[in-house]
Amino acid sequence: MTEKPDTTPARAWFMQIAGVGFFAGLVLVVDWAVRHTGLPLPAPVVAMALLVLGLGLQKRVPRTLDAGAGLLFRIFPLLFIPPLVALVAVGDILLRQWLVLLFAVTASTFIGLAVTALLFRAFRKTGGRA
Amino acid sequence: MTPTLWFVATLGLYAVSDMLHRRAGRKAWAHPVLLPVAVLIAVFSFTDSSLQAYRQGTDMLGLLLMAAVAALALPLYRNARAIRAEAVAVAVALVGGSLAGVGSALAVAVWLKSSPELVATLATKSITTPMAVLVSGEIGGMPALAAAVVIVTGLVAAIMGPPFLRLIGVDDDLSMGLSLGTAGHALGMAEAASRSELMGAAAAFAMAANGLATALLLPLVWS
């Protein structure tokens, strides 16, 4: 990387906002493309895959993107609040089927977590800790 | 309340909750989404507040969530070598973990004689929300409930996943990241990304691979 290190908070802030703007713009463009092609794929995951390919070709991560990603990761939990609050809309079904749903979201999630981690540790080449 | 006020209220509750989470030493039970979600769900359950206005006011956060998922390309790119080096183990773990998680949920649903719609809905529990909604509709499930099941599955994985994995002796970043991404999709991945870059990268890869594979295979298997 050839850029000089940032010294002013204003410039750092601008880079964060520009980076977030890039990711948001990319997702909107990919979302539009996915809708128009009718592919059953989520735009954010397709955008992530395209970005990995792009970074692989460029062989470096632009600092603006790094700054934007840092800001987004810091507020990640905040972004899940609206979809969780929207559970209110299906509250009656949740209450009616609570036993099956309780098992589905707890025990089976633990089983999924444990099987993934233990299979990975059993099959990996390095054996010990990563 | 107006959409703008809902947005401000969500930000304010999150700021308070995040401060409490830090003060509690980042303990799982103080996860910063719990307090705002509990308060807001109580408000919508016990008052006549409009969920439509809330959704309008927080639309922007939905776009930022999609942007944050795309931004996971950065840790994924930086850690691609570590994941590629264990390609076989990663593939076995993702397939096995995904089948075990969905299989155990389906087994209990069938055992409790649930409706075919509910069984089809649970089949999509471990893939990310937009995909779950599409796929559950395709295989005869209930899209609105599918979204709810996915998001609560993610919350359970994000809050209880890391302490549970440590309890069973799993404490390395790569194993934890793969597990959180496979079983807990985006919310599990967000938790992983907040813990370390490698854990976040592994979770991002697991979520993407699991989601894409399930979305493509489930409709074929189900028919």
mmCIF file of C-alpha atoms in Angstrom:
data_model
loop_
_atom_site.group_PDB
_atom_site.id
_atom_site.type_symbol
_atom_site.label_atom_id
_atom_site.label_comp_id
_atom_site.label_asym_id
_atom_site.label_seq_id
_atom_site.Cartn_x
_atom_site.Cartn_y
_atom_site.Cartn_z
ATOM 1 C CA MET A 1 0.000 0.000 0.000
ATOM 2 C CA THR A 2 1.272 3.415 -0.967
ATOM 3 C CA GLU A 3 -1.190 5.751 0.798
ATOM 4 C CA LYS A 4 0.027 7.897 3.672
ATOM 5 C CA PRO A 5 -1.401 7.121 7.103
ATOM 6 C CA ASP A 6 -4.468 9.137 8.104
ATOM 7 C CA THR A 7 -3.899 11.909 10.527
ATOM 8 C CA THR A 8 -7.184 13.780 10.692
ATOM 9 C CA PRO A 9 -10.354 12.373 12.248
ATOM 10 C CA ALA A 10 -12.350 14.096 9.488
ATOM 11 C CA ARG A 11 -10.524 12.145 6.795
ATOM 12 C CA ALA A 12 -10.907 8.879 8.706
ATOM 13 C CA TRP A 13 -14.626 9.576 9.077
ATOM 14 C CA PHE A 14 -14.943 10.377 5.369
ATOM 15 C CA MET A 15 -13.220 7.121 4.448
ATOM 16 C CA GLN A 16 -15.574 5.138 6.675
ATOM 17 C CA ILE A 17 -18.658 6.744 5.130
ATOM 18 C CA ALA A 18 -17.292 6.343 1.584
ATOM 19 C CA GLY A 19 -16.529 2.668 2.295
ATOM 20 C CA VAL A 20 -20.009 2.017 3.680
ATOM 21 C CA GLY A 21 -21.445 3.825 0.639
ATOM 22 C CA PHE A 22 -19.480 1.541 -1.680
ATOM 23 C CA PHE A 23 -20.763 -1.649 0.020
ATOM 24 C CA ALA A 24 -24.352 -0.350 0.076
ATOM 25 C CA GLY A 25 -24.160 0.690 -3.589
ATOM 26 C CA LEU A 26 -22.699 -2.662 -4.608
ATOM 27 C CA VAL A 27 -25.442 -4.580 -2.782
ATOM 28 C CA LEU A 28 -28.159 -2.439 -4.393
ATOM 29 C CA VAL A 29 -26.743 -3.028 -7.878
ATOM 30 C CA VAL A 30 -26.376 -6.785 -7.247
ATOM 31 C CA ASP A 31 -29.882 -6.901 -5.728
ATOM 32 C CA TRP A 32 -31.280 -5.288 -8.874
ATOM 33 C CA ALA A 33 -29.348 -7.735 -11.092
ATOM 34 C CA VAL A 34 -30.459 -10.780 -9.047
ATOM 35 C CA ARG A 35 -34.112 -9.698 -9.193
ATOM 36 C CA HIS A 36 -33.958 -9.165 -12.945
ATOM 37 C CA THR A 37 -32.339 -12.532 -13.626
ATOM 38 C CA GLY A 38 -34.729 -14.347 -11.251
ATOM 39 C CA LEU A 39 -31.906 -16.274 -9.562
ATOM 40 C CA PRO A 40 -32.881 -17.692 -6.132
ATOM 41 C CA LEU A 41 -29.777 -16.154 -4.515
ATOM 42 C CA PRO A 42 -29.460 -13.477 -1.814
ATOM 43 C CA ALA A 43 -27.877 -10.265 -3.106
ATOM 44 C CA PRO A 44 -25.556 -9.714 -0.079
ATOM 45 C CA VAL A 45 -23.999 -13.187 -0.426
ATOM 46 C CA VAL A 46 -23.554 -12.757 -4.199
ATOM 47 C CA ALA A 47 -22.010 -9.301 -3.571
ATOM 48 C CA MET A 48 -19.649 -10.851 -1.005
ATOM 49 C CA ALA A 49 -18.567 -13.531 -3.501
ATOM 50 C CA LEU A 50 -18.024 -10.951 -6.287
ATOM 51 C CA LEU A 51 -16.012 -8.764 -3.934
ATOM 52 C CA VAL A 52 -13.752 -11.668 -2.931
ATOM 53 C CA LEU A 53 -13.094 -12.308 -6.632
ATOM 54 C CA GLY A 54 -12.429 -8.600 -7.221
ATOM 55 C CA LEU A 55 -9.991 -8.375 -4.292
ATOM 56 C CA GLY A 56 -8.280 -11.529 -5.552
ATOM 57 C CA LEU A 57 -7.702 -9.852 -8.929
ATOM 58 C CA GLN A 58 -6.534 -6.582 -7.392
ATOM 59 C CA LYS A 59 -4.446 -8.418 -4.771
ATOM 60 C CA ARG A 60 -4.954 -5.742 -2.122
ATOM 61 C CA VAL A 61 -7.692 -4.238 0.013
ATOM 62 C CA PRO A 62 -8.305 -0.492 -0.617
ATOM 63 C CA ARG A 63 -8.158 1.495 2.647
ATOM 64 C CA THR A 64 -11.567 3.063 2.064
ATOM 65 C CA LEU A 65 -13.173 -0.386 1.986
ATOM 66 C CA ASP A 66 -11.250 -1.407 5.094
ATOM 67 C CA ALA A 67 -12.517 1.674 6.952
ATOM 68 C CA GLY A 68 -16.112 1.097 5.816
ATOM 69 C CA ALA A 69 -16.042 -2.596 6.788
ATOM 70 C CA GLY A 70 -14.633 -1.686 10.215
ATOM 71 C CA LEU A 71 -17.546 0.683 10.857
ATOM 72 C CA LEU A 72 -20.144 -1.853 9.671
ATOM 73 C CA PHE A 73 -18.692 -4.662 11.822
ATOM 74 C CA ARG A 74 -18.747 -2.411 14.915
ATOM 75 C CA ILE A 75 -22.497 -1.831 14.522
ATOM 76 C CA PHE A 76 -23.340 -5.376 13.303
ATOM 77 C CA PRO A 77 -25.610 -6.292 16.274
ATOM 78 C CA LEU A 78 -27.629 -3.062 15.819
ATOM 79 C CA LEU A 79 -28.520 -4.133 12.274
ATOM 80 C CA PHE A 80 -30.307 -7.273 13.515
ATOM 81 C CA ILE A 81 -32.700 -5.410 15.811
ATOM 82 C CA PRO A 82 -35.388 -4.613 13.141
ATOM 83 C CA PRO A 83 -35.732 -8.230 11.857
ATOM 84 C CA LEU A 84 -35.919 -9.503 15.461
ATOM 85 C CA VAL A 85 -38.573 -6.911 16.388
ATOM 86 C CA ALA A 86 -40.543 -7.970 13.290
ATOM 87 C CA LEU A 87 -41.091 -11.363 15.007
ATOM 88 C CA VAL A 88 -44.082 -9.629 16.644
ATOM 89 C CA ALA A 89 -45.905 -10.034 13.305
ATOM 90 C CA VAL A 90 -45.823 -13.856 13.563
ATOM 91 C CA GLY A 91 -46.246 -13.958 17.359
ATOM 92 C CA ASP A 92 -49.456 -16.038 17.221
ATOM 93 C CA ILE A 93 -47.865 -18.869 15.173
ATOM 94 C CA LEU A 94 -44.810 -18.791 17.455
ATOM 95 C CA LEU A 95 -47.034 -19.220 20.523
ATOM 96 C CA ARG A 96 -49.128 -21.995 18.924
ATOM 97 C CA GLN A 97 -46.137 -24.095 17.837
ATOM 98 C CA TRP A 98 -43.834 -23.171 20.712
ATOM 99 C CA LEU A 99 -42.716 -26.707 21.640
ATOM 100 C CA VAL A 100 -41.474 -27.707 18.168
ATOM 101 C CA LEU A 101 -39.999 -24.269 17.584
ATOM 102 C CA LEU A 102 -38.252 -24.210 20.953
ATOM 103 C CA PHE A 103 -36.563 -27.507 20.121
ATOM 104 C CA ALA A 104 -35.733 -26.398 16.574
ATOM 105 C CA VAL A 105 -34.004 -23.223 17.706
ATOM 106 C CA THR A 106 -32.178 -24.550 20.751
ATOM 107 C CA ALA A 107 -31.316 -28.254 20.749
ATOM 108 C CA SER A 108 -30.899 -28.549 16.979
ATOM 109 C CA THR A 109 -28.778 -25.381 16.890
ATOM 110 C CA PHE A 110 -26.477 -26.846 19.564
ATOM 111 C CA ILE A 111 -26.341 -30.140 17.622
ATOM 112 C CA GLY A 112 -25.443 -28.228 14.436
ATOM 113 C CA LEU A 113 -22.734 -26.221 16.255
ATOM 114 C CA ALA A 114 -21.211 -29.293 17.910
ATOM 115 C CA VAL A 115 -21.236 -31.542 14.820
ATOM 116 C CA THR A 116 -19.665 -28.831 12.614
ATOM 117 C CA ALA A 117 -16.866 -28.078 15.092
ATOM 118 C CA LEU A 118 -16.115 -31.693 15.999
ATOM 119 C CA LEU A 119 -16.122 -32.915 12.366
ATOM 120 C CA PHE A 120 -13.763 -30.097 11.395
ATOM 121 C CA ARG A 121 -11.372 -30.953 14.223
ATOM 122 C CA ALA A 122 -11.515 -34.654 13.356
ATOM 123 C CA PHE A 123 -10.746 -34.151 9.653
ATOM 124 C CA ARG A 124 -8.289 -31.249 9.615
ATOM 125 C CA LYS A 125 -4.688 -31.844 8.695
ATOM 126 C CA THR A 126 -3.075 -29.786 11.438
ATOM 127 C CA GLY A 127 -4.545 -31.906 14.237
ATOM 128 C CA GLY A 128 -3.865 -29.508 17.107
ATOM 129 C CA ARG A 129 -5.087 -25.956 17.533
ATOM 130 C CA ALA A 130 -5.467 -23.635 14.539
ATOM 131 C CA MET B 1 -44.563 7.510 16.793
ATOM 132 C CA THR B 2 -43.197 8.611 13.432
ATOM 133 C CA PRO B 3 -40.750 6.420 11.467
ATOM 134 C CA THR B 4 -37.897 8.810 12.323
ATOM 135 C CA LEU B 5 -38.615 8.564 16.055
ATOM 136 C CA TRP B 6 -38.579 4.753 15.862
ATOM 137 C CA PHE B 7 -35.186 4.961 14.204
ATOM 138 C CA VAL B 8 -33.870 7.265 16.940
ATOM 139 C CA ALA B 9 -35.405 5.050 19.670
ATOM 140 C CA THR B 10 -33.695 1.953 18.180
ATOM 141 C CA LEU B 11 -30.327 3.732 18.064
ATOM 142 C CA GLY B 12 -30.754 5.036 21.616
ATOM 143 C CA LEU B 13 -31.706 1.640 23.045
ATOM 144 C CA TYR B 14 -28.785 0.036 21.245
ATOM 145 C CA ALA B 15 -26.343 2.657 22.579
ATOM 146 C CA VAL B 16 -27.490 1.999 26.160
ATOM 147 C CA SER B 17 -27.435 -1.769 25.643
ATOM 148 C CA ASP B 18 -23.968 -1.688 24.069
ATOM 149 C CA MET B 19 -22.644 0.326 27.030
ATOM 150 C CA LEU B 20 -24.152 -2.196 29.489
ATOM 151 C CA HIS B 21 -22.639 -5.072 27.458
ATOM 152 C CA ARG B 22 -19.175 -3.497 27.749
ATOM 153 C CA ARG B 23 -19.627 -2.821 31.473
ATOM 154 C CA ALA B 24 -20.714 -6.450 32.000
ATOM 155 C CA GLY B 25 -17.419 -7.593 30.477
ATOM 156 C CA ARG B 26 -19.088 -8.678 27.173
ATOM 157 C CA LYS B 27 -20.942 -11.544 28.834
ATOM 158 C CA ALA B 28 -23.305 -13.567 26.581
ATOM 159 C CA TRP B 29 -26.396 -12.767 28.668
ATOM 160 C CA ALA B 30 -25.787 -9.037 28.123
ATOM 161 C CA HIS B 31 -25.698 -9.340 24.291
ATOM 162 C CA PRO B 32 -26.509 -5.847 22.944
ATOM 163 C CA VAL B 33 -29.507 -6.945 20.836
ATOM 164 C CA LEU B 34 -31.420 -8.439 23.788
ATOM 165 C CA LEU B 35 -32.480 -5.284 25.656
ATOM 166 C CA PRO B 36 -33.628 -3.248 22.600
ATOM 167 C CA VAL B 37 -35.481 -6.243 21.135
ATOM 168 C CA ALA B 38 -37.205 -7.057 24.454
ATOM 169 C CA VAL B 39 -38.257 -3.428 24.997
ATOM 170 C CA LEU B 40 -39.483 -2.921 21.423
ATOM 171 C CA ILE B 41 -41.350 -6.253 21.276
ATOM 172 C CA ALA B 42 -43.060 -5.349 24.577
ATOM 173 C CA VAL B 43 -44.034 -1.950 23.145
ATOM 174 C CA PHE B 44 -45.544 -3.513 19.998
ATOM 175 C CA SER B 45 -47.268 -6.290 21.960
ATOM 176 C CA PHE B 46 -48.918 -4.067 24.582
ATOM 177 C CA THR B 47 -49.637 -0.851 22.681
ATOM 178 C CA ASP B 48 -51.261 0.071 19.361
ATOM 179 C CA SER B 49 -47.958 1.204 17.860
ATOM 180 C CA SER B 50 -47.604 0.648 14.123
ATOM 181 C CA LEU B 51 -45.077 -1.995 13.077
ATOM 182 C CA GLN B 52 -45.325 -0.528 9.577
ATOM 183 C CA ALA B 53 -43.980 2.824 10.825
ATOM 184 C CA TYR B 54 -41.173 0.994 12.654
ATOM 185 C CA ARG B 55 -40.239 -0.912 9.500
ATOM 186 C CA GLN B 56 -40.220 2.319 7.481
ATOM 187 C CA GLY B 57 -38.064 4.079 10.043
ATOM 188 C CA THR B 58 -35.489 1.280 10.210
ATOM 189 C CA ASP B 59 -35.312 0.531 6.454
ATOM 190 C CA MET B 60 -31.865 2.080 6.372
ATOM 191 C CA LEU B 61 -30.557 -0.483 8.884
ATOM 192 C CA GLY B 62 -31.737 -3.264 6.524
ATOM 193 C CA LEU B 63 -29.603 -1.828 3.733
ATOM 194 C CA LEU B 64 -26.624 -1.512 6.102
ATOM 195 C CA LEU B 65 -27.105 -5.154 7.169
ATOM 196 C CA MET B 66 -26.854 -6.251 3.537
ATOM 197 C CA ALA B 67 -23.800 -3.996 3.122
ATOM 198 C CA ALA B 68 -22.167 -5.534 6.216
ATOM 199 C CA VAL B 69 -22.648 -9.058 4.838
ATOM 200 C CA ALA B 70 -21.007 -7.979 1.551
ATOM 201 C CA ALA B 71 -18.154 -6.366 3.553
ATOM 202 C CA LEU B 72 -17.320 -9.768 5.043
ATOM 203 C CA ALA B 73 -15.558 -10.325 1.720
ATOM 204 C CA LEU B 74 -12.572 -8.504 3.285
ATOM 205 C CA PRO B 75 -11.833 -10.930 6.157
ATOM 206 C CA LEU B 76 -12.771 -13.788 3.820
ATOM 207 C CA TYR B 77 -10.223 -12.632 1.224
ATOM 208 C CA ARG B 78 -7.512 -12.132 3.864
ATOM 209 C CA ASN B 79 -8.075 -15.555 5.418
ATOM 210 C CA ALA B 80 -8.856 -17.529 2.262
ATOM 211 C CA ARG B 81 -5.535 -19.363 2.512
ATOM 212 C CA ALA B 82 -6.265 -20.709 6.011
ATOM 213 C CA ILE B 83 -9.681 -21.973 4.889
ATOM 214 C CA ARG B 84 -8.376 -23.409 1.593
ATOM 215 C CA ALA B 85 -5.604 -25.253 3.440
ATOM 216 C CA GLU B 86 -8.269 -27.297 5.220
ATOM 217 C CA ALA B 87 -10.676 -27.605 2.273
ATOM 218 C CA VAL B 88 -11.639 -31.256 2.919
ATOM 219 C CA ALA B 89 -12.232 -30.788 6.658
ATOM 220 C CA VAL B 90 -14.222 -27.597 5.979
ATOM 221 C CA ALA B 91 -16.433 -29.351 3.404
ATOM 222 C CA VAL B 92 -17.072 -32.371 5.666
ATOM 223 C CA ALA B 93 -17.844 -30.119 8.650
ATOM 224 C CA LEU B 94 -20.260 -27.908 6.701
ATOM 225 C CA VAL B 95 -22.200 -30.787 5.174
ATOM 226 C CA GLY B 96 -22.281 -32.802 8.416
ATOM 227 C CA GLY B 97 -23.142 -29.845 10.639
ATOM 228 C CA SER B 98 -25.864 -28.580 8.347
ATOM 229 C CA LEU B 99 -27.492 -32.015 7.973
ATOM 230 C CA ALA B 100 -27.300 -32.680 11.739
ATOM 231 C CA GLY B 101 -28.840 -29.312 12.632
ATOM 232 C CA VAL B 102 -31.702 -29.512 10.140
ATOM 233 C CA GLY B 103 -32.179 -33.285 10.628
ATOM 234 C CA SER B 104 -32.597 -33.008 14.389
ATOM 235 C CA ALA B 105 -35.153 -30.205 14.006
ATOM 236 C CA LEU B 106 -37.102 -32.198 11.398
ATOM 237 C CA ALA B 107 -36.986 -35.383 13.490
ATOM 238 C CA VAL B 108 -38.657 -33.724 16.470
ATOM 239 C CA ALA B 109 -41.208 -31.973 14.230
ATOM 240 C CA VAL B 110 -42.228 -35.306 12.687
ATOM 241 C CA TRP B 111 -42.171 -36.988 16.124
ATOM 242 C CA LEU B 112 -44.512 -34.310 17.535
ATOM 243 C CA LYS B 113 -46.793 -34.836 14.487
ATOM 244 C CA SER B 114 -46.389 -31.251 13.242
ATOM 245 C CA SER B 115 -48.131 -30.120 10.053
ATOM 246 C CA PRO B 116 -46.268 -30.697 6.740
ATOM 247 C CA GLU B 117 -46.049 -26.891 6.350
ATOM 248 C CA LEU B 118 -44.191 -26.561 9.656
ATOM 249 C CA VAL B 119 -41.829 -29.427 8.769
ATOM 250 C CA ALA B 120 -41.050 -27.736 5.428
ATOM 251 C CA THR B 121 -40.495 -24.430 7.237
ATOM 252 C CA LEU B 122 -38.021 -25.943 9.687
ATOM 253 C CA ALA B 123 -36.012 -27.450 6.822
ATOM 254 C CA THR B 124 -34.748 -23.939 6.014
ATOM 255 C CA LYS B 125 -33.755 -23.040 9.589
ATOM 256 C CA SER B 126 -30.014 -22.830 9.062
ATOM 257 C CA ILE B 127 -29.843 -20.718 5.911
ATOM 258 C CA THR B 128 -29.773 -16.965 5.860
ATOM 259 C CA THR B 129 -33.164 -15.167 6.052
ATOM 260 C CA PRO B 130 -33.728 -13.990 2.446
ATOM 261 C CA MET B 131 -32.869 -17.454 1.164
ATOM 262 C CA ALA B 132 -34.991 -19.203 3.803
ATOM 263 C CA VAL B 133 -38.004 -17.145 2.792
ATOM 264 C CA LEU B 134 -37.567 -18.058 -0.896
ATOM 265 C CA VAL B 135 -36.790 -21.739 -0.332
ATOM 266 C CA SER B 136 -39.504 -22.374 2.290
ATOM 267 C CA GLY B 137 -42.097 -20.965 -0.147
ATOM 268 C CA GLU B 138 -40.748 -23.233 -2.858
ATOM 269 C CA ILE B 139 -41.060 -26.427 -0.763
ATOM 270 C CA GLY B 140 -44.483 -25.631 0.732
ATOM 271 C CA GLY B 141 -43.446 -24.010 4.019
ATOM 272 C CA MET B 142 -44.497 -20.723 5.647
ATOM 273 C CA PRO B 143 -42.139 -17.880 4.565
ATOM 274 C CA ALA B 144 -43.012 -15.490 7.439
ATOM 275 C CA LEU B 145 -42.407 -18.197 10.034
ATOM 276 C CA ALA B 146 -39.262 -19.337 8.198
ATOM 277 C CA ALA B 147 -37.801 -15.845 8.609
ATOM 278 C CA ALA B 148 -38.686 -15.921 12.334
ATOM 279 C CA VAL B 149 -37.163 -19.370 12.875
ATOM 280 C CA VAL B 150 -33.969 -18.398 11.058
ATOM 281 C CA ILE B 151 -33.478 -15.198 13.024
ATOM 282 C CA VAL B 152 -34.123 -16.848 16.412
ATOM 283 C CA THR B 153 -31.809 -19.734 15.468
ATOM 284 C CA GLY B 154 -29.131 -17.142 14.742
ATOM 285 C CA LEU B 155 -29.739 -15.363 18.039
ATOM 286 C CA VAL B 156 -29.416 -18.610 20.013
ATOM 287 C CA ALA B 157 -26.193 -19.473 18.172
ATOM 288 C CA ALA B 158 -24.753 -15.963 18.660
ATOM 289 C CA ILE B 159 -25.514 -15.764 22.382
ATOM 290 C CA MET B 160 -25.093 -19.344 23.554
ATOM 291 C CA GLY B 161 -22.849 -20.712 20.775
ATOM 292 C CA PRO B 162 -19.427 -19.482 21.958
ATOM 293 C CA PRO B 163 -19.858 -20.563 25.639
ATOM 294 C CA PHE B 164 -21.352 -23.891 24.486
ATOM 295 C CA LEU B 165 -18.452 -24.582 22.105
ATOM 296 C CA ARG B 166 -15.905 -23.810 24.822
ATOM 297 C CA LEU B 167 -17.817 -26.162 27.140
ATOM 298 C CA ILE B 168 -17.295 -29.057 24.694
ATOM 299 C CA GLY B 169 -13.615 -28.157 24.296
ATOM 300 C CA VAL B 170 -13.759 -26.197 21.025
ATOM 301 C CA ASP B 171 -11.814 -22.953 21.403
ATOM 302 C CA ASP B 172 -9.897 -22.288 18.168
ATOM 303 C CA ASP B 173 -11.028 -19.512 15.832
ATOM 304 C CA LEU B 174 -11.421 -21.596 12.683
ATOM 305 C CA SER B 175 -13.621 -24.302 14.280
ATOM 306 C CA MET B 176 -15.722 -21.745 16.154
ATOM 307 C CA GLY B 177 -16.190 -19.585 13.058
ATOM 308 C CA LEU B 178 -17.270 -22.504 10.874
ATOM 309 C CA SER B 179 -19.763 -23.662 13.521
ATOM 310 C CA LEU B 180 -21.247 -20.206 14.096
ATOM 311 C CA GLY B 181 -21.626 -19.575 10.357
ATOM 312 C CA THR B 182 -23.131 -23.017 9.620
ATOM 313 C CA ALA B 183 -25.577 -23.208 12.541
ATOM 314 C CA GLY B 184 -26.147 -19.507 13.172
ATOM 315 C CA HIS B 185 -25.877 -17.888 9.675
ATOM 316 C CA ALA B 186 -25.713 -14.050 9.665
ATOM 317 C CA LEU B 187 -26.186 -13.433 13.400
ATOM 318 C CA GLY B 188 -23.698 -16.175 14.276
ATOM 319 C CA MET B 189 -21.363 -14.677 11.710
ATOM 320 C CA ALA B 190 -21.724 -11.191 13.216
ATOM 321 C CA GLU B 191 -20.783 -12.599 16.613
ATOM 322 C CA ALA B 192 -17.798 -14.396 15.066
ATOM 323 C CA ALA B 193 -16.669 -11.226 13.262
ATOM 324 C CA SER B 194 -16.716 -9.325 16.568
ATOM 325 C CA ARG B 195 -14.379 -11.906 18.151
ATOM 326 C CA SER B 196 -11.603 -12.242 15.564
ATOM 327 C CA GLU B 197 -10.953 -11.695 11.871
ATOM 328 C CA LEU B 198 -10.230 -15.391 11.192
ATOM 329 C CA MET B 199 -13.372 -16.456 13.080
ATOM 330 C CA GLY B 200 -15.432 -13.932 11.083
ATOM 331 C CA ALA B 201 -13.932 -15.094 7.786
ATOM 332 C CA ALA B 202 -14.616 -18.769 8.551
ATOM 333 C CA ALA B 203 -18.190 -17.926 9.574
ATOM 334 C CA ALA B 204 -18.748 -15.839 6.419
ATOM 335 C CA PHE B 205 -17.547 -18.689 4.238
ATOM 336 C CA ALA B 206 -19.639 -21.248 6.135
ATOM 337 C CA MET B 207 -22.780 -19.129 5.931
ATOM 338 C CA ALA B 208 -22.379 -18.477 2.211
ATOM 339 C CA ALA B 209 -21.518 -22.091 1.307
ATOM 340 C CA ASN B 210 -24.239 -23.581 3.534
ATOM 341 C CA GLY B 211 -26.854 -21.130 2.307
ATOM 342 C CA LEU B 212 -26.056 -21.610 -1.378
ATOM 343 C CA ALA B 213 -25.878 -25.413 -1.124
ATOM 344 C CA THR B 214 -29.137 -25.668 0.851
ATOM 345 C CA ALA B 215 -30.935 -23.266 -1.483
ATOM 346 C CA LEU B 216 -29.928 -25.285 -4.529
ATOM 347 C CA LEU B 217 -30.326 -28.801 -3.070
ATOM 348 C CA LEU B 218 -33.329 -28.578 -0.735
ATOM 349 C CA PRO B 219 -36.000 -28.000 -3.430
ATOM 350 C CA LEU B 220 -34.578 -30.982 -5.382
ATOM 351 C CA VAL B 221 -34.447 -33.263 -2.303
ATOM 352 C CA TRP B 222 -37.889 -32.166 -1.079
ATOM 353 C CA SER B 223 -39.619 -33.003 -4.380
#
